[in-house]
PDB file of C-alpha atoms and ligand atoms in Angstrom:
ATOM      1  CA  MET A   1     163.325 241.365-102.902  1.00 95.00           C
ATOM      2  CA  ARG A   2     162.490 237.746-103.722  1.00 96.00           C
ATOM      3  CA  ILE A   3     162.203 236.056-100.340  1.00 97.00           C
ATOM      4  CA  ALA A   4     162.157 232.403 -99.230  1.00 96.00           C
ATOM      5  CA  LEU A   5     160.464 231.833 -95.881  1.00 97.00           C
ATOM      6  CA  VAL A   6     161.988 228.943 -93.920  1.00 97.00           C
ATOM      7  CA  GLY A   7     159.603 228.137 -91.079  1.00 97.00           C
ATOM      8  CA  TYR A   8     156.035 229.073 -91.907  1.00 97.00           C
ATOM      9  CA  GLY A   9     154.554 229.469 -88.435  1.00 97.00           C
ATOM     10  CA  ARG A  10     153.462 232.608 -86.596  1.00 95.00           C
ATOM     11  CA  MET A  11     156.593 234.608 -87.491  1.00 96.00           C
ATOM     12  CA  GLY A  12     156.924 233.253 -91.043  1.00 98.00           C
ATOM     13  CA  ARG A  13     153.360 234.337 -91.781  1.00 98.00           C
ATOM     14  CA  THR A  14     153.879 237.761 -90.191  1.00 97.00           C
ATOM     15  CA  VAL A  15     157.008 238.316 -92.305  1.00 98.00           C
ATOM     16  CA  GLU A  16     154.998 237.308 -95.381  1.00 98.00           C
ATOM     17  CA  GLU A  17     152.202 239.772 -94.562  1.00 97.00           C
ATOM     18  CA  LEU A  18     154.623 242.669 -94.139  1.00 97.00           C
ATOM     19  CA  ALA A  19     156.848 241.685 -97.085  1.00 98.00           C
ATOM     20  CA  GLN A  20     153.878 241.639 -99.434  1.00 97.00           C
ATOM     21  CA  ALA A  21     152.594 244.961 -98.054  1.00 97.00           C
ATOM     22  CA  GLU A  22     156.059 246.431 -98.767  1.00 96.00           C
ATOM     23  CA  GLY A  23     156.014 245.104-102.359  1.00 97.00           C
ATOM     24  CA  HIS A  24     158.416 242.171-101.945  1.00 97.00           C
ATOM     25  CA  GLU A  25     157.743 238.763-103.483  1.00 97.00           C
ATOM     26  CA  VAL A  26     157.565 235.627-101.340  1.00 97.00           C
ATOM     27  CA  VAL A  27     158.739 232.879-103.721  1.00 96.00           C
ATOM     28  CA  ALA A  28     158.998 229.921-101.310  1.00 95.00           C
ATOM     29  CA  ARG A  29     157.413 228.837 -98.030  1.00 96.00           C
ATOM     30  CA  LEU A  30     159.268 225.909 -96.456  1.00 95.00           C
ATOM     31  CA  ASP A  31     158.209 224.213 -93.258  1.00 96.00           C
ATOM     32  CA  ARG A  32     158.963 221.068 -91.269  1.00 93.00           C
ATOM     33  CA  ASP A  33     158.977 218.474 -94.055  1.00 87.00           C
ATOM     34  CA  ASP A  34     160.219 220.575 -96.984  1.00 88.00           C
ATOM     35  CA  ALA A  35     163.814 219.967 -98.031  1.00 81.00           C
ATOM     36  CA  ILE A  36     165.947 223.043 -98.595  1.00 84.00           C
ATOM     37  CA  GLY A  37     167.437 222.837-102.063  1.00 79.00           C
ATOM     38  CA  THR A  38     167.973 225.116-105.019  1.00 72.00           C
ATOM     39  CA  VAL A  39     164.673 224.011-106.598  1.00 67.00           C
ATOM     40  CA  ALA A  40     162.716 224.586-103.377  1.00 76.00           C
ATOM     41  CA  LEU A  41     164.213 228.052-103.038  1.00 82.00           C
ATOM     42  CA  ALA A  42     162.665 229.038-106.390  1.00 84.00           C
ATOM     43  CA  GLY A  43     164.926 231.916-107.380  1.00 91.00           C
ATOM     44  CA  ALA A  44     164.945 233.543-103.942  1.00 95.00           C
ATOM     45  CA  GLU A  45     167.506 236.290-103.254  1.00 95.00           C
ATOM     46  CA  VAL A  46     167.375 235.966 -99.472  1.00 97.00           C
ATOM     47  CA  ALA A  47     165.902 233.553 -96.916  1.00 97.00           C
ATOM     48  CA  VAL A  48     164.150 234.539 -93.695  1.00 98.00           C
ATOM     49  CA  GLU A  49     164.365 231.722 -91.130  1.00 98.00           C
ATOM     50  CA  PHE A  50     161.966 231.538 -88.143  1.00 98.00           C
ATOM     51  CA  SER A  51     161.641 227.859 -87.199  1.00 97.00           C
ATOM     52  CA  GLU A  52     162.488 225.925 -84.017  1.00 95.00           C
ATOM     53  CA  PRO A  53     165.587 225.837 -81.785  1.00 93.00           C
ATOM     54  CA  GLY A  54     166.495 222.220 -82.647  1.00 94.00           C
ATOM     55  CA  VAL A  55     166.423 222.621 -86.441  1.00 96.00           C
ATOM     56  CA  ALA A  56     167.543 226.189 -87.200  1.00 97.00           C
ATOM     57  CA  ALA A  57     171.299 225.475 -87.340  1.00 97.00           C
ATOM     58  CA  ASP A  58     170.825 222.673 -89.910  1.00 96.00           C
ATOM     59  CA  ASN A  59     168.570 224.951 -91.951  1.00 97.00           C
ATOM     60  CA  LEU A  60     171.185 227.729 -91.912  1.00 97.00           C
ATOM     61  CA  VAL A  61     173.939 225.345 -93.032  1.00 97.00           C
ATOM     62  CA  ARG A  62     171.730 224.132 -95.903  1.00 96.00           C
ATOM     63  CA  LEU A  63     170.854 227.693 -96.925  1.00 96.00           C
ATOM     64  CA  ALA A  64     174.560 228.597 -97.036  1.00 96.00           C
ATOM     65  CA  GLU A  65     175.276 225.456 -99.084  1.00 95.00           C
ATOM     66  CA  ALA A  66     172.529 226.547-101.481  1.00 94.00           C
ATOM     67  CA  GLY A  67     174.351 229.894-101.839  1.00 94.00           C
ATOM     68  CA  LEU A  68     171.633 231.991-100.231  1.00 95.00           C
ATOM     69  CA  ASP A  69     171.996 234.924 -97.832  1.00 97.00           C
ATOM     70  CA  ALA A  70     169.841 234.492 -94.740  1.00 98.00           C
ATOM     71  CA  VAL A  71     168.258 236.275 -91.821  1.00 98.00           C
ATOM     72  CA  CYS A  72     167.575 234.081 -88.793  1.00 98.00           C
ATOM     73  CA  GLY A  73     165.312 235.042 -85.918  1.00 97.00           C
ATOM     74  CA  THR A  74     164.977 231.590 -84.357  1.00 96.00           C
ATOM     75  CA  THR A  75     166.211 231.509 -80.768  1.00 91.00           C
ATOM     76  CA  GLY A  76     167.984 228.802 -78.782  1.00 89.00           C
ATOM     77  CA  TRP A  77     170.346 227.410 -81.494  1.00 94.00           C
ATOM     78  CA  GLN A  78     173.428 229.591 -80.859  1.00 91.00           C
ATOM     79  CA  GLY A  79     175.328 226.649 -79.302  1.00 94.00           C
ATOM     80  CA  ASP A  80     175.816 225.655 -82.969  1.00 97.00           C
ATOM     81  CA  LEU A  81     177.004 229.105 -84.090  1.00 97.00           C
ATOM     82  CA  GLU A  82     180.548 227.895 -84.872  1.00 98.00           C
ATOM     83  CA  ARG A  83     179.322 225.150 -87.208  1.00 98.00           C
ATOM     84  CA  VAL A  84     176.943 227.576 -88.935  1.00 98.00           C
ATOM     85  CA  SER A  85     179.646 230.265 -89.236  1.00 98.00           C
ATOM     86  CA  GLU A  86     182.027 227.794 -90.884  1.00 98.00           C
ATOM     87  CA  ALA A  87     179.378 226.906 -93.471  1.00 98.00           C
ATOM     88  CA  VAL A  88     178.594 230.582 -94.161  1.00 98.00           C
ATOM     89  CA  GLU A  89     182.301 231.491 -94.489  1.00 98.00           C
ATOM     90  CA  ALA A  90     182.925 228.488 -96.775  1.00 98.00           C
ATOM     91  CA  ALA A  91     179.985 229.408 -99.001  1.00 97.00           C
ATOM     92  CA  GLY A  92     180.800 233.135 -99.129  1.00 97.00           C
ATOM     93  CA  THR A  93     177.227 234.028 -98.209  1.00 97.00           C
ATOM     94  CA  GLY A  94     175.867 236.379 -95.537  1.00 98.00           C
ATOM     95  CA  LEU A  95     173.857 235.734 -92.361  1.00 98.00           C
ATOM     96  CA  VAL A  96     172.288 238.104 -89.833  1.00 97.00           C
ATOM     97  CA  HIS A  97     170.961 236.461 -86.681  1.00 97.00           C
ATOM     98  CA  ALA A  98     169.318 238.024 -83.642  1.00 93.00           C
ATOM     99  CA  PRO A  99     167.165 236.741 -80.790  1.00 86.00           C
ATOM    100  CA  ASN A 100     165.009 239.819 -81.268  1.00 87.00           C
ATOM    101  CA  PHE A 101     164.695 241.810 -84.476  1.00 94.00           C
ATOM    102  CA  SER A 102     162.625 244.590 -82.953  1.00 92.00           C
ATOM    103  CA  ILE A 103     164.304 247.986 -83.334  1.00 88.00           C
ATOM    104  CA  GLY A 104     162.432 249.016 -80.158  1.00 91.00           C
ATOM    105  CA  VAL A 105     164.141 246.204 -78.231  1.00 92.00           C
ATOM    106  CA  ALA A 106     167.500 247.425 -79.553  1.00 89.00           C
ATOM    107  CA  LEU A 107     166.743 250.883 -78.131  1.00 88.00           C
ATOM    108  CA  PHE A 108     165.514 249.249 -74.913  1.00 95.00           C
ATOM    109  CA  SER A 109     168.783 247.267 -74.594  1.00 93.00           C
ATOM    110  CA  ARG A 110     170.766 250.495 -74.741  1.00 90.00           C
ATOM    111  CA  LEU A 111     168.557 252.085 -72.070  1.00 95.00           C
ATOM    112  CA  VAL A 112     168.942 248.974 -69.875  1.00 97.00           C
ATOM    113  CA  CYS A 113     172.724 249.152 -70.268  1.00 95.00           C
ATOM    114  CA  GLU A 114     172.736 252.777 -69.148  1.00 95.00           C
ATOM    115  CA  ALA A 115     170.415 251.977 -66.197  1.00 96.00           C
ATOM    116  CA  ALA A 116     172.702 249.139 -65.063  1.00 96.00           C
ATOM    117  CA  ARG A 117     175.746 251.432 -65.282  1.00 95.00           C
ATOM    118  CA  LEU A 118     173.992 254.015 -63.107  1.00 96.00           C
ATOM    119  CA  ALA A 119     172.824 251.318 -60.641  1.00 95.00           C
ATOM    120  CA  ASP A 120     176.439 250.130 -60.375  1.00 95.00           C
ATOM    121  CA  ALA A 121     177.189 253.223 -58.266  1.00 94.00           C
ATOM    122  CA  GLN A 122     174.014 252.748 -56.154  1.00 95.00           C
ATOM    123  CA  PRO A 123     174.374 249.377 -54.369  1.00 94.00           C
ATOM    124  CA  GLU A 124     171.134 249.849 -52.426  1.00 95.00           C
ATOM    125  CA  TYR A 125     169.223 249.167 -55.669  1.00 95.00           C
ATOM    126  CA  GLU A 126     168.608 245.490 -56.441  1.00 93.00           C
ATOM    127  CA  VAL A 127     168.348 244.860 -60.208  1.00 94.00           C
ATOM    128  CA  LEU A 128     165.818 242.301 -61.466  1.00 94.00           C
ATOM    129  CA  LEU A 129     164.744 241.117 -64.913  1.00 97.00           C
ATOM    130  CA  HIS A 130     161.445 239.494 -65.831  1.00 97.00           C
ATOM    131  CA  GLU A 131     160.049 238.298 -69.145  1.00 97.00           C
ATOM    132  CA  THR A 132     156.551 237.170 -70.166  1.00 97.00           C
ATOM    133  CA  HIS A 133     155.662 235.325 -73.397  1.00 96.00           C
ATOM    134  CA  HIS A 134     152.806 233.300 -74.870  1.00 94.00           C
ATOM    135  CA  ARG A 135     152.406 229.724 -73.670  1.00 94.00           C
ATOM    136  CA  HIS A 136     153.587 228.190 -77.015  1.00 92.00           C
ATOM    137  CA  LYS A 137     157.147 229.502 -76.634  1.00 89.00           C
ATOM    138  CA  LEU A 138     159.592 226.567 -76.439  1.00 85.00           C
ATOM    139  CA  ASP A 139     162.705 228.155 -74.877  1.00 87.00           C
ATOM    140  CA  HIS A 140     163.145 229.948 -71.538  1.00 92.00           C
ATOM    141  CA  PRO A 141     164.321 232.467 -70.595  1.00 95.00           C
ATOM    142  CA  SER A 142     163.703 234.159 -73.948  1.00 93.00           C
ATOM    143  CA  GLY A 143     166.687 234.929 -76.198  1.00 88.00           C
ATOM    144  CA  THR A 144     166.036 238.614 -75.532  1.00 90.00           C
ATOM    145  CA  ALA A 145     166.074 238.081 -71.757  1.00 96.00           C
ATOM    146  CA  ARG A 146     169.392 236.203 -72.055  1.00 94.00           C
ATOM    147  CA  SER A 147     170.882 239.048 -74.024  1.00 91.00           C
ATOM    148  CA  LEU A 148     169.557 241.675 -71.549  1.00 96.00           C
ATOM    149  CA  ALA A 149     170.889 239.602 -68.645  1.00 97.00           C
ATOM    150  CA  ASP A 150     174.363 239.519 -70.247  1.00 96.00           C
ATOM    151  CA  ILE A 151     174.249 243.307 -70.695  1.00 96.00           C
ATOM    152  CA  ILE A 152     173.265 243.845 -67.034  1.00 97.00           C
ATOM    153  CA  VAL A 153     175.890 241.435 -65.645  1.00 97.00           C
ATOM    154  CA  ASP A 154     178.599 243.125 -67.764  1.00 96.00           C
ATOM    155  CA  ALA A 155     177.605 246.609 -66.619  1.00 96.00           C
ATOM    156  CA  LEU A 156     176.922 245.818 -62.958  1.00 95.00           C
ATOM    157  CA  GLY A 157     180.115 244.965 -61.025  1.00 92.00           C
ATOM    158  CA  ARG A 158     178.242 243.313 -58.118  1.00 93.00           C
ATOM    159  CA  LYS A 159     176.532 240.667 -60.293  1.00 94.00           C
ATOM    160  CA  ARG A 160     178.777 237.831 -61.453  1.00 94.00           C
ATOM    161  CA  ARG A 161     176.208 235.717 -63.250  1.00 95.00           C
ATOM    162  CA  TRP A 162     172.527 235.413 -64.071  1.00 96.00           C
ATOM    163  CA  ARG A 163     170.151 232.522 -63.530  1.00 94.00           C
ATOM    164  CA  GLU A 164     166.512 231.749 -64.216  1.00 94.00           C
ATOM    165  CA  GLU A 165     164.597 232.355 -61.004  1.00 90.00           C
ATOM    166  CA  ALA A 166     163.105 229.342 -59.240  1.00 87.00           C
ATOM    167  CA  PRO A 167     159.720 229.846 -57.524  1.00 77.00           C
ATOM    168  CA  ASP A 168     160.054 231.513 -54.093  1.00 77.00           C
ATOM    169  CA  GLU A 169     163.823 231.932 -54.538  1.00 74.00           C
ATOM    170  CA  ALA A 170     165.488 234.563 -52.331  1.00 75.00           C
ATOM    171  CA  ALA A 171     167.761 237.086 -54.022  1.00 68.00           C
ATOM    172  CA  ASP A 172     171.461 236.134 -54.028  1.00 78.00           C
ATOM    173  CA  PRO A 173     173.566 239.322 -54.151  1.00 85.00           C
ATOM    174  CA  ASP A 174     176.004 237.930 -56.772  1.00 92.00           C
ATOM    175  CA  THR A 175     173.327 236.615 -59.130  1.00 94.00           C
ATOM    176  CA  LEU A 176     170.893 238.441 -61.353  1.00 95.00           C
ATOM    177  CA  LEU A 177     167.593 236.567 -61.189  1.00 93.00           C
ATOM    178  CA  VAL A 178     165.616 236.284 -64.407  1.00 96.00           C
ATOM    179  CA  GLY A 179     161.911 235.636 -63.854  1.00 95.00           C
ATOM    180  CA  VAL A 180     159.903 233.864 -66.561  1.00 96.00           C
ATOM    181  CA  THR A 181     156.138 233.703 -67.098  1.00 96.00           C
ATOM    182  CA  ARG A 182     154.396 231.768 -69.893  1.00 97.00           C
ATOM    183  CA  THR A 183     150.767 232.743 -70.346  1.00 96.00           C
ATOM    184  CA  GLY A 184     148.098 233.336 -72.991  1.00 96.00           C
ATOM    185  CA  GLU A 185     149.168 234.934 -76.274  1.00 94.00           C
ATOM    186  CA  VAL A 186     151.572 237.628 -74.979  1.00 95.00           C
ATOM    187  CA  PRO A 187     153.939 238.476 -77.906  1.00 91.00           C
ATOM    188  CA  GLY A 188     156.814 239.458 -75.579  1.00 93.00           C
ATOM    189  CA  THR A 189     157.262 241.712 -72.526  1.00 96.00           C
ATOM    190  CA  HIS A 190     160.571 242.416 -70.763  1.00 97.00           C
ATOM    191  CA  VAL A 191     160.828 244.416 -67.545  1.00 98.00           C
ATOM    192  CA  VAL A 192     164.014 245.540 -65.793  1.00 98.00           C
ATOM    193  CA  SER A 193     163.452 246.774 -62.223  1.00 97.00           C
ATOM    194  CA  LEU A 194     165.745 248.704 -59.923  1.00 97.00           C
ATOM    195  CA  ASP A 195     164.339 248.030 -56.467  1.00 95.00           C
ATOM    196  CA  GLY A 196     165.584 250.449 -53.793  1.00 96.00           C
ATOM    197  CA  PRO A 197     164.711 250.954 -50.111  1.00 96.00           C
ATOM    198  CA  ASP A 198     162.504 253.948 -50.888  1.00 97.00           C
ATOM    199  CA  ASP A 199     161.340 253.455 -54.451  1.00 98.00           C
ATOM    200  CA  ARG A 200     161.307 251.257 -57.523  1.00 97.00           C
ATOM    201  CA  ILE A 201     162.297 252.183 -61.079  1.00 97.00           C
ATOM    202  CA  GLU A 202     160.994 250.091 -63.983  1.00 98.00           C
ATOM    203  CA  LEU A 203     162.056 249.961 -67.618  1.00 98.00           C
ATOM    204  CA  ARG A 204     159.522 248.037 -69.682  1.00 98.00           C
ATOM    205  CA  HIS A 205     159.392 246.925 -73.287  1.00 97.00           C
ATOM    206  CA  GLU A 206     156.091 245.487 -74.456  1.00 96.00           C
ATOM    207  CA  ALA A 207     155.649 244.292 -78.034  1.00 93.00           C
ATOM    208  CA  HIS A 208     152.149 245.085 -79.367  1.00 92.00           C
ATOM    209  CA  GLY A 209     152.377 242.176 -81.782  1.00 89.00           C
ATOM    210  CA  ARG A 210     154.790 240.400 -84.105  1.00 91.00           C
ATOM    211  CA  LEU A 211     155.041 243.090 -86.802  1.00 94.00           C
ATOM    212  CA  GLY A 212     157.950 244.844 -85.055  1.00 93.00           C
ATOM    213  CA  PHE A 213     160.050 241.651 -85.268  1.00 94.00           C
ATOM    214  CA  ALA A 214     159.108 241.173 -88.938  1.00 97.00           C
ATOM    215  CA  ARG A 215     159.984 244.792 -89.780  1.00 96.00           C
ATOM    216  CA  GLY A 216     163.486 244.414 -88.317  1.00 95.00           C
ATOM    217  CA  ALA A 217     163.965 241.039 -90.048  1.00 97.00           C
ATOM    218  CA  LEU A 218     163.059 242.561 -93.440  1.00 97.00           C
ATOM    219  CA  GLU A 219     165.390 245.465 -92.788  1.00 95.00           C
ATOM    220  CA  ALA A 220     168.140 242.917 -92.053  1.00 96.00           C
ATOM    221  CA  ALA A 221     167.251 241.052 -95.274  1.00 97.00           C
ATOM    222  CA  ARG A 222     167.853 244.253 -97.284  1.00 96.00           C
ATOM    223  CA  TRP A 223     171.073 244.985 -95.364  1.00 95.00           C
ATOM    224  CA  ILE A 224     172.690 241.535 -95.689  1.00 96.00           C
ATOM    225  CA  ARG A 225     172.561 241.431 -99.474  1.00 93.00           C
ATOM    226  CA  GLY A 226     176.079 241.859-100.861  1.00 91.00           C
ATOM    227  CA  ARG A 227     177.723 241.293 -97.445  1.00 96.00           C
ATOM    228  CA  ARG A 228     179.708 238.155 -96.617  1.00 97.00           C
ATOM    229  CA  GLY A 229     180.004 236.575 -93.196  1.00 98.00           C
ATOM    230  CA  VAL A 230     178.001 236.349 -89.988  1.00 98.00           C
ATOM    231  CA  PHE A 231     176.483 239.450 -88.403  1.00 96.00           C
ATOM    232  CA  THR A 232     174.083 240.325 -85.619  1.00 93.00           C
ATOM    233  CA  LEU A 233     171.465 243.053 -85.516  1.00 91.00           C
ATOM    234  CA  ASP A 234     174.000 245.186 -83.581  1.00 87.00           C
ATOM    235  CA  ASP A 235     176.168 245.422 -86.698  1.00 92.00           C
ATOM    236  CA  LEU A 236     173.217 246.831 -88.630  1.00 91.00           C
ATOM    237  CA  LEU A 237     172.233 249.160 -85.786  1.00 87.00           C
ATOM    238  CA  ARG A 238     175.719 250.662 -85.476  1.00 87.00           C
ATOM    239  CA  ASP A 239     175.063 252.168 -88.917  1.00 76.00           C
ATOM    240  CA  ARG A 240     171.920 253.780 -87.534  1.00 74.00           C
ATOM    241  CA  PHE A 241     172.580 254.666 -83.877  1.00 72.00           C
ATOM    242  CA  GLY A 242     176.389 254.656 -83.665  1.00 74.00           C
ATOM    243  CA  THR A 243     178.467 252.641 -81.193  1.00 69.00           C
ATOM    244  CA  PRO A 244     176.550 251.375 -78.124  1.00 61.00           C
ATOM    245  CA  PRO A 245     177.881 252.251 -74.650  1.00 53.00           C
ATOM    246  CA  THR A 246     178.882 248.603 -74.007  1.00 52.00           C
ATOM    247  CA  ASP A 247     181.505 248.630 -76.806  1.00 53.00           C
TER     248      ASP A 247
HETATM  249  P1  LIG B   1     155.946 228.765 -84.596  1.00 72.56           P
HETATM  250  O1  LIG B   1     155.930 227.534 -83.741  1.00 72.56           O
HETATM  251  O2  LIG B   1     154.664 229.482 -84.838  1.00 72.56           O
HETATM  252  O3  LIG B   1     156.606 228.449 -86.019  1.00 72.56           O
HETATM  253  C1  LIG B   1     157.716 227.634 -86.177  1.00 72.56           C
HETATM  254  C2  LIG B   1     157.524 226.897 -87.498  1.00 72.56           C
HETATM  255  O4  LIG B   1     158.732 226.191 -87.811  1.00 72.56           O
HETATM  256  C3  LIG B   1     156.384 225.860 -87.450  1.00 72.56           C
HETATM  257  O5  LIG B   1     155.498 226.098 -88.540  1.00 72.56           O
HETATM  258  C4  LIG B   1     157.116 224.520 -87.607  1.00 72.56           C
HETATM  259  O6  LIG B   1     156.353 223.539 -88.288  1.00 72.56           O
HETATM  260  C5  LIG B   1     158.318 224.981 -88.437  1.00 72.56           C
HETATM  261  N1  LIG B   1     159.399 224.002 -88.501  1.00 72.56           N
HETATM  262  C6  LIG B   1     159.661 222.953 -87.676  1.00 72.56           C
HETATM  263  N2  LIG B   1     160.737 222.277 -88.123  1.00 72.56           N
HETATM  264  C7  LIG B   1     161.153 222.911 -89.248  1.00 72.56           C
HETATM  265  C8  LIG B   1     162.211 222.678 -90.167  1.00 72.56           C
HETATM  266  N3  LIG B   1     163.066 221.655 -90.021  1.00 72.56           N
HETATM  267  N4  LIG B   1     162.366 223.540 -91.206  1.00 72.56           N
HETATM  268  C9  LIG B   1     161.514 224.589 -91.377  1.00 72.56           C
HETATM  269  N5  LIG B   1     160.478 224.841 -90.539  1.00 72.56           N
HETATM  270  C10 LIG B   1     160.308 224.017 -89.485  1.00 72.56           C
HETATM  271  O7  LIG B   1     157.007 229.740 -83.893  1.00 72.56           O
HETATM  272  P2  LIG B   1     157.178 231.321 -84.132  1.00 72.56           P
HETATM  273  O8  LIG B   1     156.399 232.065 -83.096  1.00 72.56           O
HETATM  274  O9  LIG B   1     157.002 231.625 -85.573  1.00 72.56           O
HETATM  275  O10 LIG B   1     158.711 231.509 -83.682  1.00 72.56           O
HETATM  276  C11 LIG B   1     159.728 230.859 -84.403  1.00 72.56           C
HETATM  277  C12 LIG B   1     161.073 231.120 -83.728  1.00 72.56           C
HETATM  278  O11 LIG B   1     161.366 232.522 -83.780  1.00 72.56           O
HETATM  279  C13 LIG B   1     161.130 230.762 -82.240  1.00 72.56           C
HETATM  280  O12 LIG B   1     162.441 230.288 -81.943  1.00 72.56           O
HETATM  281  C14 LIG B   1     160.900 232.084 -81.526  1.00 72.56           C
HETATM  282  O13 LIG B   1     161.479 232.123 -80.250  1.00 72.56           O
HETATM  283  C15 LIG B   1     161.617 233.016 -82.470  1.00 72.56           C
HETATM  284  N6  LIG B   1     161.188 234.416 -82.453  1.00 72.56           N
HETATM  285  C16 LIG B   1     162.159 235.328 -82.720  1.00 72.56           C
HETATM  286  C17 LIG B   1     161.839 236.661 -82.856  1.00 72.56           C
HETATM  287  C18 LIG B   1     162.937 237.633 -83.241  1.00 72.56           C
HETATM  288  O14 LIG B   1     162.666 238.835 -83.380  1.00 72.56           O
HETATM  289  N7  LIG B   1     164.164 237.164 -83.447  1.00 72.56           N
HETATM  290  C19 LIG B   1     160.515 237.079 -82.694  1.00 72.56           C
HETATM  291  C20 LIG B   1     159.528 236.131 -82.419  1.00 72.56           C
HETATM  292  C21 LIG B   1     159.879 234.780 -82.331  1.00 72.56           C
END
């Protein structure tokens, strides 16, 4: 594939490293001050967008207007999904977006869903979610933690909502608390705990580095070509794992 990287930070560079190792060609590297236009895209077949929450939606609209399929891993822009979807539909291009492109996290999400369904019948178990990321991360909780929290609240009848945990906050039975830690260079760790009177069960996903995200993003870049419309990683994964239990 001929790939344009939009956002050339930690993730953009990791995607480049893996793309080149897999024999793809990176034909454009666009960052903060580079305009997205047909010339800048230099014959790319697909764009991979990892930038910042405040700019990703504008980038995705411009990529659609330039007629390019895109994969977007940036988190924290989904409030603008409707505007982006309209641009993608109007252009007849394709977009896959996901807060986490790791296939391992997709498996983890399915395990968490099953755990929450089992805990639903065991009210003595309190369910908690905690995420840890490097100190440069701009949004909190992480996009992955938000998605896991939605899965847990949907599966667990006794939780009506989730909320980021404030320091020293006591558990409220209706609310799933999401703990957040920002420290060092941690690529991303998510832990779901079922805390009972006699024991504690933990499900933990720990990324070893950024390559897992890049691998999923490149897989999505292959998958989106020839498709029209807006998709998430779940659409791709249904082809691989079948329908998830939440559907
Ligand atoms: P980073 O800060 O290292 O890189 C972001 C880059 O975007 C920077 O180089 C910045 O200069 C650039 N940028 C700023 N404005 C831009 C613009 N208008 N157009 C193009 N580029 C612009 O961050 P990162 O660690 O590479 O993460 C990027 C995003 O991806 C974050 O939102 C992060 O949460 C998310 N992320 C997602 C996944 C996933 O699997 N979906 C994995 C890791 C990180």
